[in-house]
Amino acid sequence: MNSGSLQLTGLVHVSPTADQLYDDLAGLLVTSAMSAIEKRGAFHLALSGGSTPEPFYHRLVIDPRYRAMPWPDIHVWIVDERRVPHDDEQSNYRMIRESLVDHVPIRRRCVHPIHAASPDAADRYNGELQEHVADGRLDFVLLGMGADAHTASLFPGSPALREQSRWATVNEGEGVTPPDRVTMTYPLLNRARELAVLVTGASKRDTLRRVDEHVRAGAADAEQLPITGIDPDDGELTWFLDADAAG
Ligand code: 6PG
């Protein structure tokens, strides 16, 4: 593992290519899943949408090295969702289902989409999380980062950044890139046992530099740079960057 020269909250893992990065992340995911299942009997995995993780999900499906992934004991959760139907082009669940879930031996009842188009979507997701993850500790959360440094659907200046207790909430209004969203919140994300932020490509380099500068100066502000609000209480955060993103 290279530590890179960026100063970010958590560990920084830089791989020379995106392909290598997917392998490094997949290896960690398989090990974490096996260890969680041995200790606690299940692995609660929360996945992000967006374009970055899609090739990673494909890799998990097609590469024989990752067939060891213990899917029958894994629960898949969705980090955030646009308030659109599940067959909509913009639905994160649609992408995660088509690229991953439909191709692995996971139990249907262990897949937890956010029913984001329904009016009580956030309440339902809070209830479902409480039923299956009573202590609020997801085992592994895969996050991405937007060019404005948002993560999940926690956008700069948006109301969900200030949520103090609920695990999932609606995020809408000023600051939220349309359409409206339902998102996991800091109180849940920061209780996870492991978090990985996957960032690839030169287009994210400037954002990483901004985050790095703010962290170095001790001036990280989640209202402006929501990714800096990811700071686990008692878990491990690792940034997975390819060389194009890390610069
Ligand atoms: C989403 C996300 C979001 C994403 C970033 C990065 O639904 O869009 O969950 O937080 O991870 O916007 O998106 P890209 O990977 O498309 O750059």
PDB file of C-alpha atoms and ligand atoms in Angstrom:
ATOM      1  CA  MET A   1       0.000   0.000   0.000  1.00  0.00           C
ATOM      2  CA  ASN A   2       1.369   3.416  -0.982  1.00  0.00           C
ATOM      3  CA  SER A   3       0.464   6.175   1.385  1.00  0.00           C
ATOM      4  CA  GLY A   4       0.618   8.990  -1.214  1.00  0.00           C
ATOM      5  CA  SER A   5       1.406  12.588  -0.322  1.00  0.00           C
ATOM      6  CA  LEU A   6      -2.146  13.786   0.223  1.00  0.00           C
ATOM      7  CA  GLN A   7      -3.172  14.551   3.776  1.00  0.00           C
ATOM      8  CA  LEU A   8      -6.729  13.365   4.203  1.00  0.00           C
ATOM      9  CA  THR A   9      -8.689  12.126   7.217  1.00  0.00           C
ATOM     10  CA  GLY A  10      -7.936   8.390   7.382  1.00  0.00           C
ATOM     11  CA  LEU A  11      -5.518   6.244   5.401  1.00  0.00           C
ATOM     12  CA  VAL A  12      -4.657   6.977   1.778  1.00  0.00           C
ATOM     13  CA  HIS A  13      -4.120   4.088  -0.620  1.00  0.00           C
ATOM     14  CA  VAL A  14      -2.896   5.007  -4.112  1.00  0.00           C
ATOM     15  CA  SER A  15      -2.702   2.456  -6.931  1.00  0.00           C
ATOM     16  CA  PRO A  16      -1.008   3.151 -10.281  1.00  0.00           C
ATOM     17  CA  THR A  17      -4.088   2.303 -12.331  1.00  0.00           C
ATOM     18  CA  ALA A  18      -7.834   2.094 -11.744  1.00  0.00           C
ATOM     19  CA  ASP A  19      -7.653  -1.634 -12.568  1.00  0.00           C
ATOM     20  CA  GLN A  20      -5.131  -2.236  -9.820  1.00  0.00           C
ATOM     21  CA  LEU A  21      -7.204  -0.108  -7.460  1.00  0.00           C
ATOM     22  CA  TYR A  22     -10.315  -2.243  -8.047  1.00  0.00           C
ATOM     23  CA  ASP A  23      -8.271  -5.344  -7.246  1.00  0.00           C
ATOM     24  CA  ASP A  24      -6.879  -3.834  -4.058  1.00  0.00           C
ATOM     25  CA  LEU A  25     -10.344  -2.779  -2.918  1.00  0.00           C
ATOM     26  CA  ALA A  26     -11.935  -6.101  -3.878  1.00  0.00           C
ATOM     27  CA  GLY A  27      -9.268  -7.987  -1.921  1.00  0.00           C
ATOM     28  CA  LEU A  28      -9.995  -5.898   1.167  1.00  0.00           C
ATOM     29  CA  LEU A  29     -13.735  -6.348   0.752  1.00  0.00           C
ATOM     30  CA  VAL A  30     -13.502 -10.152   0.565  1.00  0.00           C
ATOM     31  CA  THR A  31     -11.267 -10.272   3.652  1.00  0.00           C
ATOM     32  CA  SER A  32     -13.544  -7.911   5.612  1.00  0.00           C
ATOM     33  CA  ALA A  33     -16.654  -9.874   4.660  1.00  0.00           C
ATOM     34  CA  MET A  34     -15.157 -13.186   5.712  1.00  0.00           C
ATOM     35  CA  SER A  35     -13.932 -11.815   8.999  1.00  0.00           C
ATOM     36  CA  ALA A  36     -17.286 -10.122   9.833  1.00  0.00           C
ATOM     37  CA  ILE A  37     -19.224 -13.281   9.008  1.00  0.00           C
ATOM     38  CA  GLU A  38     -16.929 -15.365  11.170  1.00  0.00           C
ATOM     39  CA  LYS A  39     -17.358 -12.954  14.089  1.00  0.00           C
ATOM     40  CA  ARG A  40     -20.959 -11.833  13.735  1.00  0.00           C
ATOM     41  CA  GLY A  41     -22.607 -14.116  11.175  1.00  0.00           C
ATOM     42  CA  ALA A  42     -23.396 -11.417   8.596  1.00  0.00           C
ATOM     43  CA  PHE A  43     -21.757  -8.593   6.627  1.00  0.00           C
ATOM     44  CA  HIS A  44     -23.676  -5.352   6.168  1.00  0.00           C
ATOM     45  CA  LEU A  45     -22.332  -3.628   3.068  1.00  0.00           C
ATOM     46  CA  ALA A  46     -23.549  -0.185   1.951  1.00  0.00           C
ATOM     47  CA  LEU A  47     -22.869   0.720  -1.684  1.00  0.00           C
ATOM     48  CA  SER A  48     -22.830   4.038  -3.516  1.00  0.00           C
ATOM     49  CA  GLY A  49     -24.054   4.847  -6.974  1.00  0.00           C
ATOM     50  CA  GLY A  50     -22.547   7.318  -9.423  1.00  0.00           C
ATOM     51  CA  SER A  51     -20.284   6.326 -12.283  1.00  0.00           C
ATOM     52  CA  THR A  52     -17.050   5.580 -10.374  1.00  0.00           C
ATOM     53  CA  PRO A  53     -17.960   2.267  -8.693  1.00  0.00           C
ATOM     54  CA  GLU A  54     -19.697   0.662 -11.682  1.00  0.00           C
ATOM     55  CA  PRO A  55     -16.520  -0.906 -13.165  1.00  0.00           C
ATOM     56  CA  PHE A  56     -15.585  -2.046  -9.666  1.00  0.00           C
ATOM     57  CA  TYR A  57     -18.930  -3.843  -9.302  1.00  0.00           C
ATOM     58  CA  HIS A  58     -18.370  -5.497 -12.698  1.00  0.00           C
ATOM     59  CA  ARG A  59     -14.960  -6.629 -11.527  1.00  0.00           C
ATOM     60  CA  LEU A  60     -16.441  -8.259  -8.432  1.00  0.00           C
ATOM     61  CA  VAL A  61     -18.794 -10.197 -10.696  1.00  0.00           C
ATOM     62  CA  ILE A  62     -16.490 -11.317 -13.486  1.00  0.00           C
ATOM     63  CA  ASP A  63     -13.110 -11.883 -11.842  1.00  0.00           C
ATOM     64  CA  PRO A  64     -12.794 -15.481 -10.585  1.00  0.00           C
ATOM     65  CA  ARG A  65     -10.564 -14.282  -7.732  1.00  0.00           C
ATOM     66  CA  TYR A  66     -13.587 -12.670  -6.078  1.00  0.00           C
ATOM     67  CA  ARG A  67     -15.877 -15.688  -6.280  1.00  0.00           C
ATOM     68  CA  ALA A  68     -14.878 -16.301  -2.661  1.00  0.00           C
ATOM     69  CA  MET A  69     -17.085 -13.343  -1.693  1.00  0.00           C
ATOM     70  CA  PRO A  70     -19.571 -14.921   0.774  1.00  0.00           C
ATOM     71  CA  TRP A  71     -22.708 -13.431  -0.850  1.00  0.00           C
ATOM     72  CA  PRO A  72     -25.276 -15.658   0.916  1.00  0.00           C
ATOM     73  CA  ASP A  73     -24.374 -13.997   4.260  1.00  0.00           C
ATOM     74  CA  ILE A  74     -24.131 -10.437   2.909  1.00  0.00           C
ATOM     75  CA  HIS A  75     -26.733  -7.684   3.198  1.00  0.00           C
ATOM     76  CA  VAL A  76     -26.494  -4.928   0.581  1.00  0.00           C
ATOM     77  CA  TRP A  77     -27.685  -1.429   1.532  1.00  0.00           C
ATOM     78  CA  ILE A  78     -27.819   1.680  -0.666  1.00  0.00           C
ATOM     79  CA  VAL A  79     -25.935   4.757   0.598  1.00  0.00           C
ATOM     80  CA  ASP A  80     -28.203   7.227  -1.174  1.00  0.00           C
ATOM     81  CA  GLU A  81     -30.850   7.380  -3.832  1.00  0.00           C
ATOM     82  CA  ARG A  82     -32.490   9.836  -6.166  1.00  0.00           C
ATOM     83  CA  ARG A  83     -36.267  10.113  -5.659  1.00  0.00           C
ATOM     84  CA  VAL A  84     -37.073   8.334  -8.893  1.00  0.00           C
ATOM     85  CA  PRO A  85     -38.542   4.880  -9.623  1.00  0.00           C
ATOM     86  CA  HIS A  86     -36.163   1.918  -9.484  1.00  0.00           C
ATOM     87  CA  ASP A  87     -36.171   1.439 -13.240  1.00  0.00           C
ATOM     88  CA  ASP A  88     -35.181   5.057 -13.878  1.00  0.00           C
ATOM     89  CA  GLU A  89     -31.858   5.701 -15.589  1.00  0.00           C
ATOM     90  CA  GLN A  90     -30.841   7.856 -12.574  1.00  0.00           C
ATOM     91  CA  SER A  91     -31.596   5.230  -9.925  1.00  0.00           C
ATOM     92  CA  ASN A  92     -28.542   4.059  -7.975  1.00  0.00           C
ATOM     93  CA  TYR A  93     -30.322   0.837  -7.100  1.00  0.00           C
ATOM     94  CA  ARG A  94     -30.899   0.167 -10.789  1.00  0.00           C
ATOM     95  CA  MET A  95     -27.168   0.493 -11.506  1.00  0.00           C
ATOM     96  CA  ILE A  96     -26.141  -1.589  -8.469  1.00  0.00           C
ATOM     97  CA  ARG A  97     -28.687  -4.282  -9.319  1.00  0.00           C
ATOM     98  CA  GLU A  98     -27.772  -4.455 -13.005  1.00  0.00           C
ATOM     99  CA  SER A  99     -24.009  -4.376 -12.493  1.00  0.00           C
ATOM    100  CA  LEU A 100     -23.731  -6.507  -9.351  1.00  0.00           C
ATOM    101  CA  VAL A 101     -26.716  -7.821  -7.422  1.00  0.00           C
ATOM    102  CA  ASP A 102     -28.375  -9.613 -10.361  1.00  0.00           C
ATOM    103  CA  HIS A 103     -25.198 -11.615 -10.970  1.00  0.00           C
ATOM    104  CA  VAL A 104     -24.206 -12.891  -7.533  1.00  0.00           C
ATOM    105  CA  PRO A 105     -25.753 -15.508  -5.225  1.00  0.00           C
ATOM    106  CA  ILE A 106     -27.142 -13.000  -2.727  1.00  0.00           C
ATOM    107  CA  ARG A 107     -30.475 -13.670  -0.988  1.00  0.00           C
ATOM    108  CA  ARG A 108     -33.216 -11.359  -2.289  1.00  0.00           C
ATOM    109  CA  ARG A 109     -34.375 -10.568   1.258  1.00  0.00           C
ATOM    110  CA  CYS A 110     -30.844  -9.334   2.047  1.00  0.00           C
ATOM    111  CA  VAL A 111     -30.948  -6.635  -0.646  1.00  0.00           C
ATOM    112  CA  HIS A 112     -32.268  -3.349   0.752  1.00  0.00           C
ATOM    113  CA  PRO A 113     -33.179  -0.762  -1.892  1.00  0.00           C
ATOM    114  CA  ILE A 114     -34.381   2.680  -0.779  1.00  0.00           C
ATOM    115  CA  HIS A 115     -37.972   3.091  -2.003  1.00  0.00           C
ATOM    116  CA  ALA A 116     -37.089   6.676  -2.727  1.00  0.00           C
ATOM    117  CA  ALA A 117     -40.108   7.540  -4.822  1.00  0.00           C
ATOM    118  CA  SER A 118     -42.491   6.826  -1.942  1.00  0.00           C
ATOM    119  CA  PRO A 119     -43.343   9.704   0.444  1.00  0.00           C
ATOM    120  CA  ASP A 120     -42.228   7.816   3.596  1.00  0.00           C
ATOM    121  CA  ALA A 121     -38.986   6.511   2.036  1.00  0.00           C
ATOM    122  CA  ALA A 122     -36.641   7.820   4.745  1.00  0.00           C
ATOM    123  CA  ASP A 123     -38.825   6.524   7.620  1.00  0.00           C
ATOM    124  CA  ARG A 124     -39.032   3.121   5.965  1.00  0.00           C
ATOM    125  CA  TYR A 125     -35.279   2.959   5.496  1.00  0.00           C
ATOM    126  CA  ASN A 126     -34.630   4.008   9.099  1.00  0.00           C
ATOM    127  CA  GLY A 127     -36.984   1.229  10.217  1.00  0.00           C
ATOM    128  CA  GLU A 128     -35.344  -1.375   7.986  1.00  0.00           C
ATOM    129  CA  LEU A 129     -31.878  -0.398   9.190  1.00  0.00           C
ATOM    130  CA  GLN A 130     -32.992  -0.578  12.820  1.00  0.00           C
ATOM    131  CA  GLU A 131     -34.466  -4.007  12.243  1.00  0.00           C
ATOM    132  CA  HIS A 132     -31.318  -5.510  10.683  1.00  0.00           C
ATOM    133  CA  VAL A 133     -28.470  -3.364  12.030  1.00  0.00           C
ATOM    134  CA  ALA A 134     -29.748  -2.643  15.518  1.00  0.00           C
ATOM    135  CA  ASP A 135     -26.466  -1.179  16.819  1.00  0.00           C
ATOM    136  CA  GLY A 136     -26.202   1.122  13.790  1.00  0.00           C
ATOM    137  CA  ARG A 137     -22.818  -0.289  12.803  1.00  0.00           C
ATOM    138  CA  LEU A 138     -22.618  -1.064   9.100  1.00  0.00           C
ATOM    139  CA  ASP A 139     -19.634  -3.320   8.452  1.00  0.00           C
ATOM    140  CA  PHE A 140     -18.402  -1.645   5.273  1.00  0.00           C
ATOM    141  CA  VAL A 141     -19.477   1.513   3.450  1.00  0.00           C
ATOM    142  CA  LEU A 142     -18.292   2.327  -0.056  1.00  0.00           C
ATOM    143  CA  LEU A 143     -18.474   6.058  -0.741  1.00  0.00           C
ATOM    144  CA  GLY A 144     -17.670   8.249  -3.727  1.00  0.00           C
ATOM    145  CA  MET A 145     -16.901  11.946  -3.957  1.00  0.00           C
ATOM    146  CA  GLY A 146     -18.375  14.506  -6.359  1.00  0.00           C
ATOM    147  CA  ALA A 147     -16.466  17.433  -7.870  1.00  0.00           C
ATOM    148  CA  ASP A 148     -18.065  19.690  -5.213  1.00  0.00           C
ATOM    149  CA  ALA A 149     -16.767  17.311  -2.503  1.00  0.00           C
ATOM    150  CA  HIS A 150     -20.217  15.908  -1.738  1.00  0.00           C
ATOM    151  CA  THR A 151     -20.447  12.317  -0.643  1.00  0.00           C
ATOM    152  CA  ALA A 152     -23.545  10.120  -0.443  1.00  0.00           C
ATOM    153  CA  SER A 153     -26.258  12.755  -1.153  1.00  0.00           C
ATOM    154  CA  LEU A 154     -24.740  15.116   1.408  1.00  0.00           C
ATOM    155  CA  PHE A 155     -24.267  18.260  -0.684  1.00  0.00           C
ATOM    156  CA  PRO A 156     -22.529  21.497   0.366  1.00  0.00           C
ATOM    157  CA  GLY A 157     -24.879  23.713   2.354  1.00  0.00           C
ATOM    158  CA  SER A 158     -27.756  21.207   2.249  1.00  0.00           C
ATOM    159  CA  PRO A 159     -30.077  20.392   5.187  1.00  0.00           C
ATOM    160  CA  ALA A 160     -29.095  16.700   5.578  1.00  0.00           C
ATOM    161  CA  LEU A 161     -25.595  17.767   6.680  1.00  0.00           C
ATOM    162  CA  ARG A 162     -27.125  18.945   9.969  1.00  0.00           C
ATOM    163  CA  GLU A 163     -29.025  15.753  10.769  1.00  0.00           C
ATOM    164  CA  GLN A 164     -27.945  14.676  14.257  1.00  0.00           C
ATOM    165  CA  SER A 165     -29.721  11.422  14.924  1.00  0.00           C
ATOM    166  CA  ARG A 166     -31.656   9.829  12.054  1.00  0.00           C
ATOM    167  CA  TRP A 167     -29.759   7.278   9.969  1.00  0.00           C
ATOM    168  CA  ALA A 168     -31.472   8.121   6.687  1.00  0.00           C
ATOM    169  CA  THR A 169     -33.162  11.334   5.681  1.00  0.00           C
ATOM    170  CA  VAL A 170     -34.596  13.208   2.728  1.00  0.00           C
ATOM    171  CA  ASN A 171     -32.301  15.860   1.264  1.00  0.00           C
ATOM    172  CA  GLU A 172     -33.895  18.488  -0.931  1.00  0.00           C
ATOM    173  CA  GLY A 173     -34.028  22.206  -1.607  1.00  0.00           C
ATOM    174  CA  GLU A 174     -31.194  24.635  -1.996  1.00  0.00           C
ATOM    175  CA  GLY A 175     -27.813  23.001  -2.411  1.00  0.00           C
ATOM    176  CA  VAL A 176     -29.166  19.635  -3.561  1.00  0.00           C
ATOM    177  CA  THR A 177     -28.451  18.753  -7.165  1.00  0.00           C
ATOM    178  CA  PRO A 178     -31.878  17.706  -8.536  1.00  0.00           C
ATOM    179  CA  PRO A 179     -33.675  15.407  -8.300  1.00  0.00           C
ATOM    180  CA  ASP A 180     -34.362  15.269  -4.525  1.00  0.00           C
ATOM    181  CA  ARG A 181     -32.614  12.525  -2.600  1.00  0.00           C
ATOM    182  CA  VAL A 182     -32.812  10.121   0.309  1.00  0.00           C
ATOM    183  CA  THR A 183     -29.434   9.630   1.926  1.00  0.00           C
ATOM    184  CA  MET A 184     -27.618   7.940   4.774  1.00  0.00           C
ATOM    185  CA  THR A 185     -26.457  10.574   7.268  1.00  0.00           C
ATOM    186  CA  TYR A 186     -23.257  11.290   9.188  1.00  0.00           C
ATOM    187  CA  PRO A 187     -24.622   9.699  12.407  1.00  0.00           C
ATOM    188  CA  LEU A 188     -24.902   6.361  10.587  1.00  0.00           C
ATOM    189  CA  LEU A 189     -21.913   6.623   8.241  1.00  0.00           C
ATOM    190  CA  ASN A 190     -19.530   7.602  11.026  1.00  0.00           C
ATOM    191  CA  ARG A 191     -20.511   4.561  13.103  1.00  0.00           C
ATOM    192  CA  ALA A 192     -19.454   2.127  10.350  1.00  0.00           C
ATOM    193  CA  ARG A 193     -16.656  -0.323  11.073  1.00  0.00           C
ATOM    194  CA  GLU A 194     -14.914   0.373   7.754  1.00  0.00           C
ATOM    195  CA  LEU A 195     -15.384   3.038   5.110  1.00  0.00           C
ATOM    196  CA  ALA A 196     -13.701   3.323   1.722  1.00  0.00           C
ATOM    197  CA  VAL A 197     -13.856   6.408  -0.485  1.00  0.00           C
ATOM    198  CA  LEU A 198     -13.241   5.369  -4.085  1.00  0.00           C
ATOM    199  CA  VAL A 199     -11.992   8.185  -6.333  1.00  0.00           C
ATOM    200  CA  THR A 200     -10.622   7.721  -9.836  1.00  0.00           C
ATOM    201  CA  GLY A 201      -9.637   9.948 -12.743  1.00  0.00           C
ATOM    202  CA  ALA A 202      -7.926  13.292 -13.252  1.00  0.00           C
ATOM    203  CA  SER A 203     -11.235  15.176 -13.086  1.00  0.00           C
ATOM    204  CA  LYS A 204     -11.315  14.674  -9.288  1.00  0.00           C
ATOM    205  CA  ARG A 205      -7.725  15.832  -8.710  1.00  0.00           C
ATOM    206  CA  ASP A 206      -8.554  19.478  -7.960  1.00  0.00           C
ATOM    207  CA  THR A 207     -11.242  18.479  -5.478  1.00  0.00           C
ATOM    208  CA  LEU A 208      -8.816  16.181  -3.669  1.00  0.00           C
ATOM    209  CA  ARG A 209      -6.303  19.057  -3.515  1.00  0.00           C
ATOM    210  CA  ARG A 210      -8.936  21.342  -1.992  1.00  0.00           C
ATOM    211  CA  VAL A 211      -9.828  18.737   0.618  1.00  0.00           C
ATOM    212  CA  ASP A 212      -6.140  18.146   1.350  1.00  0.00           C
ATOM    213  CA  GLU A 213      -5.483  21.891   1.802  1.00  0.00           C
ATOM    214  CA  HIS A 214      -8.393  22.291   4.196  1.00  0.00           C
ATOM    215  CA  VAL A 215      -7.402  19.221   6.246  1.00  0.00           C
ATOM    216  CA  ARG A 216      -3.766  20.385   6.411  1.00  0.00           C
ATOM    217  CA  ALA A 217      -4.827  23.840   7.572  1.00  0.00           C
ATOM    218  CA  GLY A 218      -7.135  22.310  10.203  1.00  0.00           C
ATOM    219  CA  ALA A 219      -9.964  24.155   8.440  1.00  0.00           C
ATOM    220  CA  ALA A 220     -12.067  21.276   7.154  1.00  0.00           C
ATOM    221  CA  ASP A 221     -15.705  22.350   7.136  1.00  0.00           C
ATOM    222  CA  ALA A 222     -18.369  19.793   6.265  1.00  0.00           C
ATOM    223  CA  GLU A 223     -20.816  22.540   5.247  1.00  0.00           C
ATOM    224  CA  GLN A 224     -18.500  23.439   2.370  1.00  0.00           C
ATOM    225  CA  LEU A 225     -16.742  20.117   1.799  1.00  0.00           C
ATOM    226  CA  PRO A 226     -19.129  17.397   2.985  1.00  0.00           C
ATOM    227  CA  ILE A 227     -16.626  14.569   2.489  1.00  0.00           C
ATOM    228  CA  THR A 228     -14.644  16.028   5.405  1.00  0.00           C
ATOM    229  CA  GLY A 229     -17.591  15.242   7.706  1.00  0.00           C
ATOM    230  CA  ILE A 230     -16.756  11.557   7.231  1.00  0.00           C
ATOM    231  CA  ASP A 231     -14.704  10.917  10.326  1.00  0.00           C
ATOM    232  CA  PRO A 232     -15.514   7.531  11.879  1.00  0.00           C
ATOM    233  CA  ASP A 233     -16.143   7.371  15.643  1.00  0.00           C
ATOM    234  CA  ASP A 234     -14.547   3.974  16.029  1.00  0.00           C
ATOM    235  CA  GLY A 235     -13.958   2.611  12.549  1.00  0.00           C
ATOM    236  CA  GLU A 236     -11.380   2.832   9.787  1.00  0.00           C
ATOM    237  CA  LEU A 237     -11.569   5.173   6.800  1.00  0.00           C
ATOM    238  CA  THR A 238      -9.417   4.515   3.732  1.00  0.00           C
ATOM    239  CA  TRP A 239      -9.255   6.551   0.548  1.00  0.00           C
ATOM    240  CA  PHE A 240      -8.774   4.411  -2.549  1.00  0.00           C
ATOM    241  CA  LEU A 241      -7.288   6.614  -5.259  1.00  0.00           C
ATOM    242  CA  ASP A 242      -5.796   5.870  -8.640  1.00  0.00           C
ATOM    243  CA  ALA A 243      -2.706   7.803  -9.697  1.00  0.00           C
ATOM    244  CA  ASP A 244      -4.751  10.049 -12.026  1.00  0.00           C
ATOM    245  CA  ALA A 245      -6.883  11.256  -9.130  1.00  0.00           C
ATOM    246  CA  ALA A 246      -4.030  11.468  -6.621  1.00  0.00           C
ATOM    247  CA  GLY A 247      -1.847  13.391  -9.089  1.00  0.00           C
TER     248      GLY A 247
HETATM  249  C1  6PG B   1     -24.588   9.411  -6.311  1.00  0.00           C
HETATM  250  C2  6PG B   1     -23.654   9.157  -5.187  1.00  0.00           C
HETATM  251  C3  6PG B   1     -22.627  10.220  -5.021  1.00  0.00           C
HETATM  252  C4  6PG B   1     -21.426   9.845  -5.858  1.00  0.00           C
HETATM  253  C5  6PG B   1     -20.633  11.055  -6.231  1.00  0.00           C
HETATM  254  C6  6PG B   1     -19.550  10.711  -7.224  1.00  0.00           C
HETATM  255  O1  6PG B   1     -25.627   8.852  -6.288  1.00  0.00           O
HETATM  256  O2  6PG B   1     -24.277  10.181  -7.218  1.00  0.00           O
HETATM  257  O3  6PG B   1     -23.845   8.191  -4.325  1.00  0.00           O
HETATM  258  O4  6PG B   1     -22.251  10.531  -3.735  1.00  0.00           O
HETATM  259  O5  6PG B   1     -20.651   8.907  -5.191  1.00  0.00           O
HETATM  260  O6  6PG B   1     -21.476  11.993  -6.817  1.00  0.00           O
HETATM  261  O7  6PG B   1     -20.170  10.397  -8.426  1.00  0.00           O
HETATM  262  P1  6PG B   1     -19.371   9.869  -9.667  1.00  0.00           P
HETATM  263  O8  6PG B   1     -18.807   8.552  -9.267  1.00  0.00           O
HETATM  264  O9  6PG B   1     -20.401   9.741 -10.744  1.00  0.00           O
HETATM  265  O10 6PG B   1     -18.316  10.875  -9.961  1.00  0.00           O
END
